[in-house]
C-alpha positions as a LaTeX table, in Angstrom:
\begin{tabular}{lrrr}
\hline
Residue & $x$ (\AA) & $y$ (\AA) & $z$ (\AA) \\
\hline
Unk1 & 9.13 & $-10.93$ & $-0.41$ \\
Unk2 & 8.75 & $-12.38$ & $-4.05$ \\
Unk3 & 5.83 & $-9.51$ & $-4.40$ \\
Unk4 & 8.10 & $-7.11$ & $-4.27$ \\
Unk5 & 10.83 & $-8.83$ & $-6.21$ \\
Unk6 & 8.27 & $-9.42$ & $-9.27$ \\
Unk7 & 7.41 & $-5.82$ & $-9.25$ \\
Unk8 & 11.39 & $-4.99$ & $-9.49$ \\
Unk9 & 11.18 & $-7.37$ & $-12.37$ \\
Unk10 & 7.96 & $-5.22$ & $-13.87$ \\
Unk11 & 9.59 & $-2.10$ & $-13.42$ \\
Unk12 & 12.45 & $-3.51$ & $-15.14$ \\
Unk13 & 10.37 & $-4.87$ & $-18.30$ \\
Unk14 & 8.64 & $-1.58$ & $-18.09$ \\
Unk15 & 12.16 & 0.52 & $-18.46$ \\
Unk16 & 13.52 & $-1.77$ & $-21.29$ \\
Unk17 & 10.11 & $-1.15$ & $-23.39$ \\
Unk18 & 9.95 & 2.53 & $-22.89$ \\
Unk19 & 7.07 & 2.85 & $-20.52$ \\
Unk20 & 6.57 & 6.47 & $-18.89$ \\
Unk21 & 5.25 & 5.80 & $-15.86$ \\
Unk22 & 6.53 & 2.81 & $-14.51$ \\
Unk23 & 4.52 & $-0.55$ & $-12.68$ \\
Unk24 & 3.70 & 0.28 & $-9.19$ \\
Unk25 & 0.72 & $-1.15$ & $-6.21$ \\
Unk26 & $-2.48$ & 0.64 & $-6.19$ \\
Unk27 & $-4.08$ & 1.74 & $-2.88$ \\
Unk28 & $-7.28$ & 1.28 & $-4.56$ \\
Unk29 & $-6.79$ & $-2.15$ & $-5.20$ \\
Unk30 & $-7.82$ & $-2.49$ & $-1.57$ \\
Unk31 & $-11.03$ & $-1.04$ & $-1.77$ \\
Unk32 & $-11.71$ & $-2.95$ & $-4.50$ \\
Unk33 & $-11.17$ & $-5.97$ & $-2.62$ \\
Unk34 & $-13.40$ & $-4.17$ & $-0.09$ \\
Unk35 & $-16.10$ & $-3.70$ & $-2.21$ \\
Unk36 & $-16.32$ & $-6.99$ & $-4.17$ \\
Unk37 & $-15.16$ & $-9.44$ & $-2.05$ \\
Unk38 & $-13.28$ & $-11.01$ & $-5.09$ \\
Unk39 & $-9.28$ & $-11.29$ & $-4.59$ \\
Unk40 & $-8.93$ & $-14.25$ & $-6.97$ \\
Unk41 & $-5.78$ & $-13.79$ & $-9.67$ \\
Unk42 & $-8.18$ & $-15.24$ & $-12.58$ \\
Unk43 & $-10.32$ & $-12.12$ & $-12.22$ \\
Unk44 & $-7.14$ & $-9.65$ & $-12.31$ \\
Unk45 & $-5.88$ & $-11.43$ & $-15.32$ \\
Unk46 & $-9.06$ & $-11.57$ & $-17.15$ \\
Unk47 & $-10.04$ & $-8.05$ & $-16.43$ \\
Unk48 & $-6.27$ & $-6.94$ & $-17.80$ \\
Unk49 & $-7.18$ & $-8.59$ & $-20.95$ \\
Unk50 & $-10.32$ & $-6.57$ & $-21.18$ \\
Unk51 & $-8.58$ & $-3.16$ & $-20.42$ \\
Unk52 & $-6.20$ & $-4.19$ & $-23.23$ \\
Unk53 & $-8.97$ & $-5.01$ & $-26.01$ \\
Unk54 & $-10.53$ & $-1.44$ & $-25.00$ \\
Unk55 & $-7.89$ & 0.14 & $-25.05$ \\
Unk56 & $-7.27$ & $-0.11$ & $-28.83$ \\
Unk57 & $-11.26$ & 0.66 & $-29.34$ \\
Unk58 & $-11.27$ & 4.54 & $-29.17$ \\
Unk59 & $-14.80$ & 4.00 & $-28.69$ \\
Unk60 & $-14.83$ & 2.28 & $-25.49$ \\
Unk61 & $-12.44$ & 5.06 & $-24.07$ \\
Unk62 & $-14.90$ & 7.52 & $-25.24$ \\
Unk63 & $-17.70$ & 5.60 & $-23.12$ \\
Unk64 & $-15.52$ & 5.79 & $-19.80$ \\
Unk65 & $-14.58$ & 9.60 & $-20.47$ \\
Unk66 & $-18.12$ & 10.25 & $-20.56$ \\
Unk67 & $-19.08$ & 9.01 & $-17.30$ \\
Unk68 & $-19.97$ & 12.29 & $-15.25$ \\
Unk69 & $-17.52$ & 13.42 & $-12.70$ \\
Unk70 & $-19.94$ & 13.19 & $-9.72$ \\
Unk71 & $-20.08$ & 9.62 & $-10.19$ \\
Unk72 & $-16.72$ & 9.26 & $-10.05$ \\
Unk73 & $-16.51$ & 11.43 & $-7.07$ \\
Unk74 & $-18.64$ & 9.17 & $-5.41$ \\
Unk75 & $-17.01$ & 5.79 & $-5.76$ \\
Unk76 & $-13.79$ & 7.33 & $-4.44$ \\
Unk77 & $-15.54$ & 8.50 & $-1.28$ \\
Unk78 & $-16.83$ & 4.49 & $-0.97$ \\
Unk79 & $-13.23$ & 3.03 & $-2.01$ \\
Unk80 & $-10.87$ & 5.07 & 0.23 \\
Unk81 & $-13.08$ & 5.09 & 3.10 \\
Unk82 & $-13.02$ & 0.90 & 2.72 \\
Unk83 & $-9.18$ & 1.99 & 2.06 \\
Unk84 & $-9.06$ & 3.30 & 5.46 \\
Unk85 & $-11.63$ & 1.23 & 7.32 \\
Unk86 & $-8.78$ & $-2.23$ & 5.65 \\
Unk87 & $-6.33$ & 0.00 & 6.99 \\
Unk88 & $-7.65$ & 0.10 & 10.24 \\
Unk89 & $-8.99$ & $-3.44$ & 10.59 \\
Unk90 & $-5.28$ & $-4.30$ & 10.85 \\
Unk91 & $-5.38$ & $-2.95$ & 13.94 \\
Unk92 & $-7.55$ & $-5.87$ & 15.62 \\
Unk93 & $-4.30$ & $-8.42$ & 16.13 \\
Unk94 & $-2.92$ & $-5.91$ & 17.85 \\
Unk95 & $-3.78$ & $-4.89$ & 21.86 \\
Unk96 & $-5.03$ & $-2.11$ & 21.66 \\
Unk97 & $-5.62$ & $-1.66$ & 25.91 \\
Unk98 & $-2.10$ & $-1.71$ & 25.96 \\
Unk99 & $-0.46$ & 1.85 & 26.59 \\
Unk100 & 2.23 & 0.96 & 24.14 \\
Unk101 & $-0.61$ & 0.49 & 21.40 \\
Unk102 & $-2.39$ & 3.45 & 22.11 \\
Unk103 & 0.63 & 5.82 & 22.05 \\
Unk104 & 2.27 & 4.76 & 18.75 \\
Unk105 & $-1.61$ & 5.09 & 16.97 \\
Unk106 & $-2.32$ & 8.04 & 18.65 \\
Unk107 & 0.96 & 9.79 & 17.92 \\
Unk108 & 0.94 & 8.39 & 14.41 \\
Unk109 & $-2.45$ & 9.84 & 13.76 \\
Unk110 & $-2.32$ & 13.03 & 15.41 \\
Unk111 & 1.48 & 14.03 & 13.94 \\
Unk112 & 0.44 & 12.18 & 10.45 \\
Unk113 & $-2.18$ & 15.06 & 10.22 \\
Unk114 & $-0.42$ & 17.63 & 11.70 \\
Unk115 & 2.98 & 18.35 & 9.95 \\
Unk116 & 1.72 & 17.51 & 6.57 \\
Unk117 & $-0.58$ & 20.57 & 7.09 \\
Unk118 & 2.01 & 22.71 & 8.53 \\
Unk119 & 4.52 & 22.25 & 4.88 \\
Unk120 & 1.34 & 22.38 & 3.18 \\
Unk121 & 0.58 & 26.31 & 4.63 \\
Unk122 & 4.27 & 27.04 & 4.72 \\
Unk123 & 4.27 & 25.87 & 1.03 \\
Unk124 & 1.28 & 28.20 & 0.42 \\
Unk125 & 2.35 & 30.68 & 2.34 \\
Unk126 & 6.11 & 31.22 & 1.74 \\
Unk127 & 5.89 & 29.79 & $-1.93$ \\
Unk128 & 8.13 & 26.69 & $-1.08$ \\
Unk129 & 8.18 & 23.98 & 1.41 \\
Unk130 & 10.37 & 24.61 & 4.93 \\
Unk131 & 13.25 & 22.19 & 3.93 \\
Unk132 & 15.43 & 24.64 & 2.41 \\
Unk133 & 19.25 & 23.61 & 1.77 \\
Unk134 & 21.67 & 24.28 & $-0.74$ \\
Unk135 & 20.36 & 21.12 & $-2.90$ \\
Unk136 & 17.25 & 21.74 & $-4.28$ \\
Unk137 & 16.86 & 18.12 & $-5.29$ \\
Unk138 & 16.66 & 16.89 & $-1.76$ \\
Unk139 & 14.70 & 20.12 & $-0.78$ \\
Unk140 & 11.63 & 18.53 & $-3.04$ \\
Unk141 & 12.17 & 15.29 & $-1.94$ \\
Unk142 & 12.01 & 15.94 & 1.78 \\
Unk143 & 8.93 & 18.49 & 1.19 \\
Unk144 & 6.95 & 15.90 & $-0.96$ \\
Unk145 & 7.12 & 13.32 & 1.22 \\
Unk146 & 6.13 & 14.88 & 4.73 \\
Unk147 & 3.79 & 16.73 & 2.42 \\
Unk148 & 1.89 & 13.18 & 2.66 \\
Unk149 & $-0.14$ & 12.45 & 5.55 \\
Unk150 & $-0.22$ & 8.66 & 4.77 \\
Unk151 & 3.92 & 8.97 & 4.38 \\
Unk152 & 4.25 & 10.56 & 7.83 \\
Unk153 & 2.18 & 8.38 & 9.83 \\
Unk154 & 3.93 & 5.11 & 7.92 \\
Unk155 & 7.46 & 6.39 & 8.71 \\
Unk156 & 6.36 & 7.06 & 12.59 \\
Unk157 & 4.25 & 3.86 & 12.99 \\
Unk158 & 7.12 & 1.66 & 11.84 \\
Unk159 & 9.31 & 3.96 & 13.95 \\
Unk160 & 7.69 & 3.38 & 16.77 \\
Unk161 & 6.69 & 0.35 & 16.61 \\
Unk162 & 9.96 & $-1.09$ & 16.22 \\
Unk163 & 11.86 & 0.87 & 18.95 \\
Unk164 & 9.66 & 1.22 & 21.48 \\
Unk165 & 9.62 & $-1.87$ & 24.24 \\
Unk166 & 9.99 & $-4.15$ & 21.46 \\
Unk167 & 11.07 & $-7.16$ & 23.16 \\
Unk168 & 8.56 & $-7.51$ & 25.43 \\
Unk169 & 5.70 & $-6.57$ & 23.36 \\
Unk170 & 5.40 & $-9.51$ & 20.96 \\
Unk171 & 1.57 & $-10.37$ & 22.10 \\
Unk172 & 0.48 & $-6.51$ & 21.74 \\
Unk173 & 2.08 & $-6.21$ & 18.35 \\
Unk174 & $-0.08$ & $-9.09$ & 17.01 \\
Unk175 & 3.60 & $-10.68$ & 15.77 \\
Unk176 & 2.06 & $-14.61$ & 17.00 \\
Unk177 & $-0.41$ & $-14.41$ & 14.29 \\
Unk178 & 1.28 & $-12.94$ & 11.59 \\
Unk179 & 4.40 & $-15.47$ & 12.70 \\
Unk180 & 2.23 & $-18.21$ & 10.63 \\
Unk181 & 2.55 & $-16.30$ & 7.42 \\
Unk182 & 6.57 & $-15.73$ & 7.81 \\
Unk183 & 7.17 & $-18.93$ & 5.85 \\
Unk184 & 5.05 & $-20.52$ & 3.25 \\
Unk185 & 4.57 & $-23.73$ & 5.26 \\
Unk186 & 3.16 & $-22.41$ & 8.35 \\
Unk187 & $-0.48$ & $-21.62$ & 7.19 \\
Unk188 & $-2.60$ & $-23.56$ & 4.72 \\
Unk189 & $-3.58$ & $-20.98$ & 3.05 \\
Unk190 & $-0.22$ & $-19.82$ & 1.95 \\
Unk191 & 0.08 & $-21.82$ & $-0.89$ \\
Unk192 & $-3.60$ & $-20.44$ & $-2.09$ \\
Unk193 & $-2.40$ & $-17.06$ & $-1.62$ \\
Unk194 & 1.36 & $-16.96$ & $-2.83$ \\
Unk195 & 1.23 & $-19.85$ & $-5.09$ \\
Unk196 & 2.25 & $-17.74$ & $-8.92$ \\
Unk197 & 0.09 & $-18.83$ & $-11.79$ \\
Unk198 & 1.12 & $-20.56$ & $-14.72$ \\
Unk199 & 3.36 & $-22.90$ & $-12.69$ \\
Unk200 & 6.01 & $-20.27$ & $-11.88$ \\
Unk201 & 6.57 & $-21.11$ & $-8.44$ \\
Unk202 & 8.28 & $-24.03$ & $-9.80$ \\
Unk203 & 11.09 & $-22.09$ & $-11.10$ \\
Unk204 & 11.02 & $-19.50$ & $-8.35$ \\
Unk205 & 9.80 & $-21.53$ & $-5.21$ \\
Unk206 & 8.90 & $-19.99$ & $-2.27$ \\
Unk207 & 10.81 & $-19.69$ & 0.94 \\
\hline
\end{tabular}
């Protein structure tokens, strides 16, 4: 999709200027979205423009740093449980009476949970994850990522859901609704949603 071509483009920028970390999404962006209610590009923009005035005022950063860590503690608990209520929520195009549905969640779930804290003990345990090869490299790699509960049940949902009795499981996988969003035409709202600011879509239009 052009989302994630302009954030090839942003990590691009970001390498030619020297940046450390890199641009990347932000899971909390959705519990933001959660929370307020406001998904409107003016506000993003705006609110970048303020994080770049107070950036340069030591002052302000001094203000944030401030801010006691139980507080903080408690607007994570709010934003990643909206995180994983959005998350969930997805779930309603789908039909979830069918067997199909139920085994690729349940699986998901269960196994998301489950070998993430098995390399996390073995990790603890042993003093290094239980890929082990000659290449270190892809020993981290491999341990990292099914270190991640959120990784694990990603790679099996999209696993399973695109292997198992795909073909005649259109209407349980919820695919006639999201069909209207597969081109920028077939939904109203499209052009509200993907339409880039500053007249941009002109020069990179939509397909």
């Amino acid at each position: 999709s052009r989302g994630i071509g302009w954030q090839g483009v942003g990590i691009l920028l970001d390498g030619l200027f020297g940046t450390g970390t890199g641009s990347t999404v932000s899971v909390e962006n959705a519990g933001l979205l959660g929370i307020t209610r406001v998904g409107s590009r003016r506000v993003v923009q705006i609110s970048s423009g303020f994080m770049i005035f107070f950036s340069i005022l030591g002052k302000f950063g001094a203000l944030f740093a401030s801010i006691p860590f139980p507080i903080f503690s408690a607007i994570y608990c709010i934003v990643f449980g909206l995180v994983t209520a959005t998350g969930i929520s997805f779930l309603q195009f789908t039909n979830m009476n069918s067997m199909r549905s139920m085994f690729i969640v349940g699986v998901s779930l269960f196994l998301g949970l489950s070998v993430p804290q098995y390399f996390n003990e073995y990790t603890a345990t042993a003093g290094s994850g239980p890929v082990r090869s000659h290449a270190r490299w892809f020993n981290d790699i491999l341990d990292t990522l099914f270190s991640s509960s959120a990784t694990v049940a990603l790679i099996l949902a999209v696993f399973l859901d695109n292997t198992v009795n795909v073909k005649e499981s259109k209407k349980d996988r919820g695919m006639p609704w999201w069909a209207r969003f597969r081109t920028f035409k077939g939904d109203s709202r499209n052009e509200e949603f993907y339409t880039l600011p500053f007249n941009l879509h002109k020069f990179f239009p939509p397909t």
